[in-house]
Coordinates of C-alpha atoms in Angstrom, one line a residue:
X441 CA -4.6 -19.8 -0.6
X442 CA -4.4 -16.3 -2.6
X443 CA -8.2 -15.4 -0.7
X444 CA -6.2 -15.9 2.7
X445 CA -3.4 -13.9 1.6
X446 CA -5.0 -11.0 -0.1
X447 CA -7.7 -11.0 2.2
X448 CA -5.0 -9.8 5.0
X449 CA -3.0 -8.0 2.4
X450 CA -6.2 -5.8 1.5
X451 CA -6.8 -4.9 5.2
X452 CA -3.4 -3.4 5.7
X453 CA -3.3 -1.7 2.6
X454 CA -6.3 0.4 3.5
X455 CA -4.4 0.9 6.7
X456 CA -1.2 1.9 4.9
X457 CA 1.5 -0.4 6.1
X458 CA 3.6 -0.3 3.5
X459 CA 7.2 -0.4 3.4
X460 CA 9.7 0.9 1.0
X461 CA 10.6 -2.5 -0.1
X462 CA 7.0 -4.2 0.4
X463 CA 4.8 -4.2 3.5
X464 CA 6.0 -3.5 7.2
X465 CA 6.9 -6.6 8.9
X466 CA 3.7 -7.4 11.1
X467 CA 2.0 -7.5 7.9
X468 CA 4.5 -10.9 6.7
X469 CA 3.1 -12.4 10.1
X470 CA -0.3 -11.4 10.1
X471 CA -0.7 -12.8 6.2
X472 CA 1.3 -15.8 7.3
X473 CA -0.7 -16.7 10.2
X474 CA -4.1 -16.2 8.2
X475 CA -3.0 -19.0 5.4
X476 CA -1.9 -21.3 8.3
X477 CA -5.4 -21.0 9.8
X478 CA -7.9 -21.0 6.9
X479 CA -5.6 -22.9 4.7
X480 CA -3.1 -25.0 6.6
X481 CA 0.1 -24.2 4.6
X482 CA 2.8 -23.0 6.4
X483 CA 4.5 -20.3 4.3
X484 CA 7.3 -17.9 4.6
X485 CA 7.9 -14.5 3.7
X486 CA 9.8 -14.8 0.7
X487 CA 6.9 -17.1 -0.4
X488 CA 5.0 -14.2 -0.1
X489 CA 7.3 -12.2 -1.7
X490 CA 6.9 -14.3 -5.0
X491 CA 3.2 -14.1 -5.0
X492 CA 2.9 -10.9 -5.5
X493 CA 5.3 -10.2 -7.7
X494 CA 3.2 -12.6 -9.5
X495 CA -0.5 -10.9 -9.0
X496 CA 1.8 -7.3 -9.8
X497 CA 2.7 -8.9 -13.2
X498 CA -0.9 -9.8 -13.7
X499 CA -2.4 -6.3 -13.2
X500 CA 0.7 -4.3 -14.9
X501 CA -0.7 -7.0 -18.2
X502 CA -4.4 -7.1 -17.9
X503 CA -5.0 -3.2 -16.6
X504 CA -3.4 -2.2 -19.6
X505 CA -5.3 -4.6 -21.8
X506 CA -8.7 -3.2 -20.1
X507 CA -7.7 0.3 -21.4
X508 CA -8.0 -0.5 -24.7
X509 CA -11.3 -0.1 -26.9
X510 CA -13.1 -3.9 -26.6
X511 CA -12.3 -5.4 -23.7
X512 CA -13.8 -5.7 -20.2
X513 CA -13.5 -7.9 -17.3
X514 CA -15.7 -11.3 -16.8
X515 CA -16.7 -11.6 -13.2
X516 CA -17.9 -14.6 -13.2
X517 CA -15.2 -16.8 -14.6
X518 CA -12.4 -14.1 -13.8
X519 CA -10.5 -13.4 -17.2
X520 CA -10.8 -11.2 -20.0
X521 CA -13.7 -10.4 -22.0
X522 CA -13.6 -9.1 -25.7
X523 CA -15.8 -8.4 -28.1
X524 CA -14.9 -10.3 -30.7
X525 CA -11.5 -13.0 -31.5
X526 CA -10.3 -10.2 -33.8
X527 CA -10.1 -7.6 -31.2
X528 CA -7.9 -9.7 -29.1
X529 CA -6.3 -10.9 -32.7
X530 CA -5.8 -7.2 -33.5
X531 CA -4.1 -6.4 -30.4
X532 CA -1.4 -9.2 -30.0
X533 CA 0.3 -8.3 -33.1
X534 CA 1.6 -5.9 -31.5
X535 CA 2.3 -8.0 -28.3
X536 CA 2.2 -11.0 -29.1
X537 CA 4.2 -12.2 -25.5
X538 CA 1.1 -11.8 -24.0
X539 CA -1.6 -14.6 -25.8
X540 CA -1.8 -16.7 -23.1
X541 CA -3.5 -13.6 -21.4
X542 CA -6.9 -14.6 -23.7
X543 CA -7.9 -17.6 -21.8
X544 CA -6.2 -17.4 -18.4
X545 CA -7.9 -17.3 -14.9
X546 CA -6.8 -15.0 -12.0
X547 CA -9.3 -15.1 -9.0
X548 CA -9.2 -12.0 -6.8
X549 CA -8.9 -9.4 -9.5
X550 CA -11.1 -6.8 -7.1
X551 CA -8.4 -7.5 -4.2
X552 CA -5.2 -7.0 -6.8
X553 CA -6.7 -4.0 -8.0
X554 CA -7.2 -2.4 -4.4
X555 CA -3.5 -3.2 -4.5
X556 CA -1.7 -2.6 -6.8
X557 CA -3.6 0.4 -8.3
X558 CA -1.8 3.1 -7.1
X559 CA 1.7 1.2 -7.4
X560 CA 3.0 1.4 -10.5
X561 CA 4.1 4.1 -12.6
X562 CA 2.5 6.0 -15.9
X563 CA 5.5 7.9 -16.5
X564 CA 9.2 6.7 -18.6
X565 CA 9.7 4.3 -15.8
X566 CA 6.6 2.3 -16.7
X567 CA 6.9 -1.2 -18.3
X568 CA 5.6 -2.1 -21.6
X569 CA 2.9 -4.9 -21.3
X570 CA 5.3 -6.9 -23.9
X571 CA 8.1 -6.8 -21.4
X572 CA 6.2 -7.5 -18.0
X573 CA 4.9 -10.5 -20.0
X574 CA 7.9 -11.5 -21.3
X575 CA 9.5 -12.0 -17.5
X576 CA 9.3 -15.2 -16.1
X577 CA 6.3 -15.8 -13.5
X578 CA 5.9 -17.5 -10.3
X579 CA 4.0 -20.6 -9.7
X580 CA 1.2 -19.8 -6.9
X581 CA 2.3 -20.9 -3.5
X582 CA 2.6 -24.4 -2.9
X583 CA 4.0 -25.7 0.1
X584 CA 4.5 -29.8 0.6
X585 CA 3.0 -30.6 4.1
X586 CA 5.5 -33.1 4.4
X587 CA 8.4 -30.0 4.1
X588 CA 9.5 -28.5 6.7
X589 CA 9.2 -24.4 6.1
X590 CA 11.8 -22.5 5.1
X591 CA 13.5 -21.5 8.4
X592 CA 13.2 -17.5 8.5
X593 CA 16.5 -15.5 7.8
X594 CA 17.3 -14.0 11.3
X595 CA 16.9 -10.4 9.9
X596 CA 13.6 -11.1 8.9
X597 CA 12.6 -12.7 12.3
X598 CA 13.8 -10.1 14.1
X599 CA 12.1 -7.5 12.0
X600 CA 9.4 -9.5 12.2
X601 CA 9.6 -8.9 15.9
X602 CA 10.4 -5.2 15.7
X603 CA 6.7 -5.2 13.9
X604 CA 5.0 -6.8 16.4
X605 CA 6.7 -5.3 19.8
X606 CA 6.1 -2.1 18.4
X607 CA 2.1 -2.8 17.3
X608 CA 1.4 -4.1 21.1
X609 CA 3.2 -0.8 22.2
X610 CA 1.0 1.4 20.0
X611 CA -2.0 -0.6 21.5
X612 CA -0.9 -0.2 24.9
X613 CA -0.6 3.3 24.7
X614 CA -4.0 3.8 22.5
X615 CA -5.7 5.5 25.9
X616 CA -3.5 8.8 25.7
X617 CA -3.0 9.0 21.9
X618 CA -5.1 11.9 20.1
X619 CA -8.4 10.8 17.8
X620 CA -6.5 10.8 14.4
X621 CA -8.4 12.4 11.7
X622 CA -11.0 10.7 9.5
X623 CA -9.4 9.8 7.1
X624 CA -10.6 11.5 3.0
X625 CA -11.3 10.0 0.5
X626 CA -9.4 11.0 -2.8
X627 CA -11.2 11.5 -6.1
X628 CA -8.8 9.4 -7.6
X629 CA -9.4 6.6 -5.5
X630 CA -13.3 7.3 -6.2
X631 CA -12.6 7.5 -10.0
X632 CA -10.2 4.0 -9.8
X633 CA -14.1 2.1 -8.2
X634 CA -15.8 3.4 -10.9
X635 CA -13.9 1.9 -13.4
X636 CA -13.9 -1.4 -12.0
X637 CA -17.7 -1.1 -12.3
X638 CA -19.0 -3.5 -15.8
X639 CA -20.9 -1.5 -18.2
X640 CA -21.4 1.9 -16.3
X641 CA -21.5 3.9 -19.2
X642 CA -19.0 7.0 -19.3
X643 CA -21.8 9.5 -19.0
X644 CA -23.1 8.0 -15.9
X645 CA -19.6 7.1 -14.3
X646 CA -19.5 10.9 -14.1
X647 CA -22.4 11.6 -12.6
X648 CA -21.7 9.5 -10.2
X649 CA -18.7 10.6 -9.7
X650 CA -20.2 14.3 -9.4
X651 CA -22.1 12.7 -6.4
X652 CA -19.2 10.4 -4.5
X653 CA -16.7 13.3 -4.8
X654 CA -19.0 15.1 -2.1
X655 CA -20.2 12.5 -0.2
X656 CA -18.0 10.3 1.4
X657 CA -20.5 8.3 3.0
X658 CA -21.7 7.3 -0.3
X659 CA -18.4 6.1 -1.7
X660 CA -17.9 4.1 1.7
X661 CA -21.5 2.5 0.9
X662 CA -20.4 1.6 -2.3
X663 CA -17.5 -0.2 -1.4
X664 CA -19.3 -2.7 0.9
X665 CA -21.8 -3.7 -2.0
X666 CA -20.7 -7.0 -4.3
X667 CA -19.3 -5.4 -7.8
X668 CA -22.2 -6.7 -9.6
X669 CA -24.5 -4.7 -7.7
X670 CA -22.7 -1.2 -7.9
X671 CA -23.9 -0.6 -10.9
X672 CA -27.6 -0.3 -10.4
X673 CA -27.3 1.0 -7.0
X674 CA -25.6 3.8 -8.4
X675 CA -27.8 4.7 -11.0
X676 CA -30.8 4.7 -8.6
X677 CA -29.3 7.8 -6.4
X678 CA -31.2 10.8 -7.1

């Protein structure tokens, strides 16, 4: 169900419909329409609510954990990777809230990064990895098909509607609006793609970097390859 939901989440990201408080409201009915029709859950919006503050727990514990000396990401059975047991021993004593992090799955990790990577803060307001792990964590989504949904608070229907009056009056009137601008690509958003890359050595993250930073066509080639081959395509560029 989480490849449904992140799949839609991930398109409107790129497409920056956030909210203050979360995403704009079409976003709630596109997601929730793409679980109904790939998975056949019916789910609500504060279903999707609880998710992510879920998946945002996961990435506020395990990004930190990735920037420390001896650990890495295993993309192939999605969880941590150390180098040795007394790396990960070394680095629970000091949070020790956080062991069940050693051994535990979460699928998706490209799709939460896109996400959540420019979310959360790095300054006094940012949360300790001991206390994100020591709040309580929702269940993924799970939704009886003998249950009827949740019935949809009336403010968040009509919201709801708001979102999707207004997106067929945008496409109505998509004729006489001006060609926006391309849109650029930020070197920290190159430099956030990098690091996601397994094993690219620091010396050749910044060449490539040197590269992507003045070629956006590049960068956008990038993207579309798997992770697993990023790596090596990069290092063949001249």
């Amino acid at each position: 169900m989480d490849d449904a939901l992140l799949e839609v989440l991930v398109e409107h990201h790129n497409k920056g419909d956030h909210a203050q408080n979360g995403w704009k409201p079409h976003v709630y009915t596109h997601a929730i329409r793409n679980v109904k029709d790939k998975c056949n859950k019916d789910i609500t919006k504060d279903n999707i609510s609880g998710r992510m503050r879920t998946l945002d727990h996961h990435y506020e514990v395990v990004s930190k954990i990735l920037s420390q000396s001896g650990f890495g990401w295993d993309w192939t059975n999605n969880r941590l990777s150390m180098d040795s047991d007394d790396v990960w021993d070394k680095y629970v004593e000091e949070s020790k809230e956080i062991k069940s992090y050693k051994t535990k799955v979460i699928k998706n990790w490209e799709s939460i990064c896109i996400i959540y990577s420019k979310d959360h803060a790095n300054g006094e307001g940012a949360k300790t990895c001991a206390e994100i792990a020591a709040e309580p964590l929702e269940e993924p989504i799970e939704v009886s098909p003998e249950v009827a949904p949740k019935r949809q608070r009336t403010g968040d229907a009509i919201l709801c509607m708001l979102g999707d009056m207004k997106k067929d009056l945008v496409d109505a009137f998509k004729t006489t609006e001006p060609i926006p601008l391309p849109k650029v690509t930020t070197p920290a958003e190159i430099l956030d793609a990098l690091r996601l890359i397994p094993d690219l050595a620091e010396e050749d993250m910044l060449r490539c970097y040197g590269k992507l930073v003045l070629n956006d066509r590049l960068f956008q080639a990038l993207k579309e390859l798997p992770i697993t081959m990023r790596k090596t395509w990069l290092l063949m560029l001249p």
